[in-house]
Coordinates of C-alpha atoms and ligand atoms in Angstrom, one line a residue:
K1 CA 0.5 0.0 0.0
W2 CA 1.1 3.3 -1.0
S3 CA 0.3 6.5 0.5
V4 CA 0.1 9.0 -2.3
D5 CA -0.2 12.7 -2.0
N6 CA -3.2 14.2 -3.9
A7 CA -2.3 17.8 -3.8
D8 CA 1.2 17.1 -6.7
P9 CA 1.9 13.1 -6.9
M10 CA 4.9 13.3 -9.7
K11 CA 7.4 15.6 -7.7
M12 CA 6.6 14.1 -4.1
N13 CA 5.3 10.7 -4.6
Y14 CA 7.1 9.9 -7.6
P15 CA 8.9 6.8 -5.7
Q16 CA 5.9 5.1 -5.1
L17 CA 3.8 5.8 -8.2
K18 CA 7.6 4.1 -9.8
E19 CA 6.5 0.7 -8.0
A20 CA 2.6 0.7 -8.3
A21 CA 3.4 0.7 -12.4
A22 CA 6.0 -1.0 -12.3
L23 CA 3.4 -3.6 -11.4
L24 CA 1.3 -2.7 -14.1
Q25 CA 3.9 -3.4 -16.3
Q26 CA 4.2 -6.7 -14.8
E27 CA 0.6 -7.4 -15.9
E28 CA -0.6 -7.5 -11.9
V29 CA -3.4 -5.5 -10.9
V30 CA -3.6 -2.3 -9.3
A31 CA -6.1 0.1 -6.9
F32 CA -5.8 3.2 -7.2
P33 CA -7.9 6.8 -6.6
T34 CA -10.1 8.6 -9.0
E35 CA -12.5 11.2 -8.7
T36 CA -15.7 8.8 -8.4
V37 CA -14.7 5.5 -6.7
Y38 CA -11.4 3.5 -6.9
G39 CA -10.9 1.9 -9.8
L40 CA -9.2 -1.3 -9.9
G41 CA -6.2 -1.0 -13.0
A42 CA -4.9 -4.0 -14.8
N43 CA -2.8 -2.6 -18.6
A44 CA -6.0 -2.7 -21.1
L45 CA -3.4 -4.3 -23.7
S46 CA -2.7 -7.4 -21.8
D47 CA -4.8 -10.4 -21.6
Q48 CA -3.4 -11.4 -18.2
A49 CA -3.4 -9.2 -16.1
V50 CA -7.4 -7.9 -17.3
Q51 CA -8.1 -11.8 -16.6
K52 CA -7.2 -10.7 -13.0
I53 CA -9.4 -7.9 -12.3
F54 CA -12.5 -10.8 -13.2
E55 CA -10.8 -13.4 -10.9
A56 CA -9.9 -11.2 -8.2
K57 CA -13.7 -9.2 -8.2
G58 CA -15.6 -12.5 -8.5
R59 CA -16.5 -10.6 -11.4
P60 CA -18.7 -12.0 -14.0
G61 CA -16.9 -12.6 -17.9
D62 CA -19.9 -10.4 -19.5
N63 CA -19.5 -7.3 -18.2
P64 CA -17.0 -5.5 -20.1
L65 CA -14.5 -3.0 -18.5
I66 CA -13.3 0.9 -19.0
V67 CA -10.6 2.1 -20.4
H68 CA -9.4 4.7 -18.5
I69 CA -6.3 7.2 -20.7
T70 CA -4.8 10.1 -19.6
K71 CA -4.9 12.2 -23.4
K72 CA -7.5 12.0 -26.0
E73 CA -4.6 11.4 -28.5
Q74 CA -4.5 7.6 -26.6
L75 CA -8.3 7.8 -28.5
T76 CA -7.0 6.9 -32.3
G77 CA -4.6 3.8 -30.7
L78 CA -8.4 2.5 -29.5
V79 CA -11.4 3.5 -31.4
D80 CA -12.9 3.4 -34.8
N81 CA -14.4 6.3 -35.8
L82 CA -15.0 9.8 -33.6
P83 CA -18.2 10.8 -33.8
Q84 CA -19.3 15.1 -33.2
V85 CA -21.5 14.5 -30.1
A86 CA -18.2 12.8 -29.2
E87 CA -15.4 15.5 -28.7
K88 CA -17.9 17.3 -27.7
L89 CA -18.8 15.4 -25.1
M90 CA -15.1 14.9 -23.9
D91 CA -14.7 18.1 -24.7
A92 CA -17.1 19.6 -22.0
F93 CA -16.4 16.8 -19.2
W94 CA -13.2 15.4 -19.6
P95 CA -10.8 15.0 -17.8
G96 CA -14.9 14.0 -15.5
P97 CA -17.1 11.5 -14.2
L98 CA -18.3 10.7 -17.3
T99 CA -17.5 7.0 -19.7
L100 CA -18.1 7.0 -23.8
V101 CA -19.5 3.6 -25.4
L102 CA -17.7 3.8 -28.6
K103 CA -17.1 1.9 -31.6
S104 CA -13.3 -0.1 -30.4
K105 CA -10.5 -1.3 -33.5
G106 CA -10.3 -4.6 -31.4
S107 CA -6.6 -3.2 -29.7
V108 CA -8.0 -3.8 -26.2
S109 CA -7.7 -7.4 -25.4
R110 CA -10.5 -9.2 -25.3
Y111 CA -11.6 -9.5 -21.6
V112 CA -12.0 -5.3 -21.6
T113 CA -14.6 -5.7 -24.4
A114 CA -16.7 -9.0 -23.8
G115 CA -16.9 -9.9 -27.0
L116 CA -18.5 -6.4 -28.4
D117 CA -17.1 -3.9 -30.8
T118 CA -17.6 -1.2 -28.4
V119 CA -14.6 -0.1 -26.0
A120 CA -16.2 2.4 -23.4
V121 CA -13.5 5.3 -22.9
R122 CA -12.9 7.3 -19.9
M123 CA -10.3 10.7 -18.7
P124 CA -10.2 10.6 -15.0
D125 CA -10.6 13.8 -13.3
H126 CA -8.1 12.9 -10.4
P127 CA -4.2 14.0 -10.1
V128 CA -3.2 10.1 -8.1
A129 CA -5.2 8.2 -11.0
L130 CA -3.8 10.5 -14.0
A131 CA -0.4 10.2 -13.1
L132 CA -0.1 6.6 -12.4
M133 CA -0.7 5.7 -15.8
E134 CA 2.1 8.2 -17.0
V135 CA 4.8 6.6 -15.2
A136 CA 3.3 3.3 -16.4
G137 CA 2.6 4.7 -19.9
L138 CA -0.8 2.1 -20.2
P139 CA -4.0 3.1 -20.6
L140 CA -5.6 1.1 -17.6
A141 CA -9.3 -1.3 -18.2
A142 CA -10.8 -0.5 -14.6
P143 CA -14.0 -2.1 -13.2
S144 CA -14.9 0.0 -9.4
A145 CA -12.1 -2.1 -6.7
N146 CA -14.2 -3.6 -5.0
L147 CA -15.6 -7.4 -4.9
S148 CA -18.6 -7.8 -7.6
G149 CA -22.1 -7.1 -5.5
K150 CA -20.6 -4.7 -3.4
P151 CA -21.1 -1.3 -2.6
S152 CA -18.9 0.5 -4.7
P153 CA -15.5 1.5 -2.7
T154 CA -15.2 5.4 -2.4
S155 CA -11.2 4.6 -0.1
A156 CA -9.1 2.6 -0.2
A157 CA -9.5 1.0 3.8
H158 CA -12.8 -0.2 1.7
V159 CA -10.9 -1.6 -1.3
D160 CA -9.0 -3.2 1.4
E161 CA -11.7 -4.9 2.9
D162 CA -12.6 -6.4 -0.1
L163 CA -9.7 -7.3 -2.0
N164 CA -7.0 -7.6 0.6
G165 CA -4.3 -10.8 -0.7
K166 CA -6.5 -10.6 -4.2
I167 CA -4.6 -8.3 -5.3
A168 CA -0.2 -6.4 -5.9
G169 CA -1.4 -3.3 -4.2
I170 CA -2.8 0.1 -3.4
V171 CA -2.3 3.5 -3.5
D172 CA -4.1 5.5 -1.6
G173 CA -5.2 9.0 -2.4
G174 CA -7.5 9.3 0.8
S175 CA -11.3 9.4 0.4
T176 CA -12.6 10.5 -3.3
G177 CA -14.9 13.0 -4.2
V178 CA -17.8 12.1 -6.4
G179 CA -19.0 9.5 -4.6
L180 CA -21.0 7.9 -7.3
E181 CA -19.3 5.8 -10.6
S182 CA -18.7 7.4 -13.8
T183 CA -22.0 8.4 -16.1
V184 CA -21.8 6.0 -19.5
V185 CA -22.8 7.6 -22.5
D186 CA -23.3 4.6 -25.8
C187 CA -22.4 7.7 -28.5
T188 CA -22.5 4.7 -31.6
T189 CA -26.4 6.3 -31.9
E190 CA -28.1 8.6 -33.1
I191 CA -28.7 10.0 -31.2
P192 CA -26.7 9.5 -27.7
V193 CA -28.1 6.9 -25.1
I194 CA -27.1 7.4 -21.2
L195 CA -26.3 3.6 -20.2
R196 CA -25.9 4.1 -16.5
P197 CA -26.6 7.5 -14.8
G198 CA -23.7 8.8 -12.7
G199 CA -21.3 11.5 -11.8
V200 CA -22.7 14.0 -14.9
T201 CA -26.2 14.2 -15.0
K202 CA -29.2 14.7 -18.0
E203 CA -29.4 17.8 -17.6
Q204 CA -25.4 18.9 -17.8
L205 CA -24.9 16.2 -20.9
E206 CA -27.9 18.1 -22.9
A207 CA -26.3 21.8 -22.5
V208 CA -23.7 20.8 -24.4
V209 CA -25.5 18.3 -27.2
G210 CA -28.6 18.7 -27.2
E211 CA -30.9 15.9 -27.3
V212 CA -30.0 12.8 -24.7
G213 CA -31.7 9.6 -24.9
V214 CA -31.7 6.9 -21.5
D215 CA -31.8 3.3 -22.6
P216 CA -35.3 2.4 -21.5
A217 CA -33.9 -0.4 -18.9
L218 CA -33.6 2.6 -16.6
T219 CA -36.8 2.9 -15.6
S220 CA -38.4 -0.4 -16.8
Q221 CA -37.1 -3.6 -14.9
D222 CA -38.9 -5.7 -17.5
Q223 CA -35.3 -4.4 -20.4
A224 CA -32.7 -5.6 -20.6
P225 CA -29.6 -3.5 -20.4
K226 CA -27.5 -2.1 -23.1
S227 CA -25.1 -2.1 -20.3
P228 CA -24.0 -5.9 -19.2
G229 CA -23.3 -4.7 -16.1
M230 CA -26.6 -3.5 -15.0
K231 CA -28.6 -6.3 -14.8
Y232 CA -26.3 -7.4 -11.8
T233 CA -27.3 -6.8 -8.1
H234 CA -25.3 -4.2 -6.5
Y235 CA -24.0 -1.9 -3.8
A236 CA -26.1 -4.0 -1.7
P237 CA -25.1 -4.1 2.5
V238 CA -25.5 -7.5 4.5
A239 CA -28.6 -6.7 5.8
P240 CA -31.6 -5.9 2.9
V241 CA -32.1 -2.1 1.7
F242 CA -35.2 -1.1 1.5
L243 CA -36.5 2.6 -0.2
V244 CA -39.3 3.4 2.1
E245 CA -41.0 6.4 0.4
G246 CA -44.0 8.8 2.3
G247 CA -43.8 11.9 4.5
L248 CA -41.5 12.2 8.3
D249 CA -44.8 10.5 9.7
F250 CA -44.7 7.4 7.9
L251 CA -41.0 7.0 8.1
K252 CA -40.9 6.5 11.2
S253 CA -43.9 3.7 11.8
T254 CA -42.7 1.5 9.8
V255 CA -39.8 1.6 11.8
H256 CA -42.0 1.0 15.1
K257 CA -43.9 -1.6 12.9
A258 CA -40.2 -3.1 12.5
Q259 CA -39.6 -2.5 15.5
N260 CA -42.0 -4.5 17.3
D261 CA -41.4 -7.5 14.8
G262 CA -38.4 -7.7 17.2
K263 CA -36.2 -6.7 14.0
K264 CA -33.2 -4.2 14.4
V265 CA -33.2 -1.0 12.2
G266 CA -31.0 1.5 10.5
L267 CA -31.6 3.3 8.9
L268 CA -30.5 5.8 5.8
V269 CA -31.6 8.6 5.6
T270 CA -30.9 12.7 4.9
E271 CA -29.5 15.8 7.7
E272 CA -32.8 17.0 7.1
T273 CA -34.2 13.5 8.5
K274 CA -32.5 13.1 11.0
S275 CA -33.2 16.2 13.1
Q276 CA -36.7 15.6 13.2
M277 CA -36.0 12.1 13.5
G278 CA -35.6 12.2 17.0
E279 CA -34.0 8.0 19.1
A280 CA -35.5 6.6 15.7
G281 CA -33.9 2.9 14.5
D282 CA -31.7 1.1 16.2
V283 CA -28.8 3.1 13.8
M284 CA -29.4 6.4 11.9
L285 CA -26.5 7.5 9.0
A286 CA -26.4 10.6 7.8
C287 CA -24.8 10.7 4.3
G288 CA -25.5 14.4 3.8
T289 CA -28.0 17.4 2.8
R290 CA -30.8 17.6 1.2
S291 CA -30.1 21.1 0.1
D292 CA -27.8 19.9 -1.6
L293 CA -27.6 16.1 -3.4
S294 CA -23.8 15.8 -4.7
T295 CA -22.7 15.4 -1.2
I296 CA -24.9 12.4 -0.3
A297 CA -23.4 11.0 -3.3
T298 CA -19.8 11.4 -2.4
N299 CA -21.1 9.2 1.3
L300 CA -23.7 7.2 0.0
Y301 CA -21.4 4.3 -0.4
D302 CA -19.0 4.5 2.8
A303 CA -22.8 4.3 5.0
L304 CA -23.9 1.9 3.2
R305 CA -20.9 -0.3 4.0
A306 CA -21.9 1.1 7.6
F307 CA -23.9 -1.0 7.9
N308 CA -22.2 -3.9 7.9
A309 CA -20.6 -3.2 10.7
T310 CA -23.3 -3.1 12.9
D311 CA -26.0 -5.5 13.6
V312 CA -29.1 -4.1 12.4
D313 CA -31.6 -7.0 11.0
I314 CA -33.0 -3.8 8.4
I315 CA -32.2 -1.4 6.3
F316 CA -35.3 1.2 5.4
S317 CA -33.8 4.1 3.6
E318 CA -35.6 7.8 2.4
T319 CA -35.8 8.7 -1.2
F320 CA -34.7 11.6 -3.4
P321 CA -36.6 13.2 -6.4
K322 CA -34.8 11.6 -10.8
S323 CA -33.9 14.5 -11.5
G324 CA -30.4 16.0 -11.5
M325 CA -27.5 14.2 -9.4
G326 CA -30.6 12.9 -7.7
A327 CA -30.9 10.4 -10.9
A328 CA -27.6 8.6 -10.1
I329 CA -28.4 8.3 -6.3
M330 CA -31.8 6.1 -7.5
N331 CA -30.4 4.3 -9.8
R332 CA -27.5 2.7 -6.6
L333 CA -30.9 2.5 -3.7
E334 CA -32.4 1.1 -6.3
K335 CA -29.9 -1.3 -6.8
A336 CA -29.0 -2.0 -3.0
A337 CA -32.9 -2.2 -2.0
G338 CA -33.4 -5.4 -4.5
H339 CA -36.0 -2.9 -6.4
K340 CA -37.1 -3.2 -3.2
V341 CA -40.4 -0.7 -2.2
I342 CA -42.9 0.6 0.7
K343 CA -45.1 3.4 0.1
E344 CA -47.1 4.9 2.1
R345 CA -51.4 5.0 1.0
Ligands
TXA401 O1 -16.1 5.7 -12.6 C1 -16.3 4.9 -12.8 O2 -16.7 4.6 -14.1 C2 -15.9 4.0 -12.3 C3 -14.1 4.1 -11.9 C4 -12.8 3.3 -11.3 O3 -13.9 4.5 -13.0 N1 -15.0 2.6 -13.2 C5 -16.6 1.7 -13.1 O4 -16.2 0.6 -13.3 O5 -17.3 1.9 -12.3 P1 -17.7 -0.5 -13.2 O6 -16.2 -1.5 -14.3 O7 -17.7 -0.9 -11.9 O8 -18.6 0.0 -14.6 C6 -18.2 -0.2 -15.6 C7 -19.7 -0.1 -16.4 C8 -21.1 -1.3 -16.7 O9 -21.5 -1.1 -16.1 C9 -20.3 -1.7 -17.9 O10 -21.4 -2.6 -17.7 C10 -20.6 -0.9 -18.4 O11 -19.4 -0.1 -17.4 N2 -19.4 -0.2 -19.5 C11 -18.2 -1.4 -19.9 N3 -18.2 -1.3 -21.6 C12 -18.8 -1.0 -22.0 C13 -19.5 -1.7 -23.3 N4 -18.0 -1.4 -24.3 N5 -21.1 -1.7 -23.5 C14 -21.6 -0.8 -22.3 N6 -21.3 -0.7 -21.3 C15 -20.2 -1.0 -21.1
MG402 MG1 -18.3 -1.1 -10.1

């Protein structure tokens, strides 16, 4: 494990970066921070290295990986055709939490693309991620650095919890900022389509390129998602999660009912709700403020993981409007809950 300075890693921590980069060049897997969540990186060009990612995470082989790059010029080696919308989106949001799905040139390992003719690419906005790739001189295939099914890691400690002993190392750059994964946008269609909501909102995308579609699978559970990873269970703590839709009194009575049934209740709420709930629940975690949903995004996975260190039998979470950052937050919460919702009548 290497601790690295976020302010100027190249200057302050070149020896550490060099060691981590050497492992990547030797086809090993190394976790590193990005602005969204920690990634588990491997040389995107090497079958052997990329296979190790799937092994360490226990990830299904049909779920493709995102290729991370440091410079736009690297794209020419990776993709066949760069539509104008993709150029506009890159100019507006890279480096940043936006992943573009483009026609693949077939140059990355076939395990990265899981047999698809497209490849997902993003340039992360994190000095440590960029410095590590710069030193390694490699594009890195990197999924979130959690065990498959668990909440994505927003700190090196989370990575350690899931992957200790299974990977070659962790570059520790502190807590990530955005807290939810990148927005995945398919740019191979006439109108770009959001396959996974994330750190860049639909509203922000539309301000740059006009109309943006949403994969129907995101709003209906009957549709097969175009992004293979979206069909799997995700982000789940050990205790079952239920989303509670209704007012404060309804949340309180839902808690009491479960407690009367002998259950220890965990509550995942906002600061606003916490201040009004009194002593409700057995464990109450506030993960941010309703007045700025980005604070919820930043802390959501840490809160979901924190329930695992408690003895709660059931977790109730409040819900959010599905606009702006709320779209990504609700997407992750619905997955964590396996779409279980308790509604006020
Ligand atoms: O913020 C992020 O995107 C983080 C950090 C580490 O960069 N990475 C991440 O990777 O979330 P992962 O593997 O957990 O999620 C990648 C998502 C999956 O839903 C996958 O199915 C989708 O991107 N994906 C990858 N390649 C694709 C492709 N060619 N077509 C459609 N979806 C693709
Ligand atoms: Mg993931």
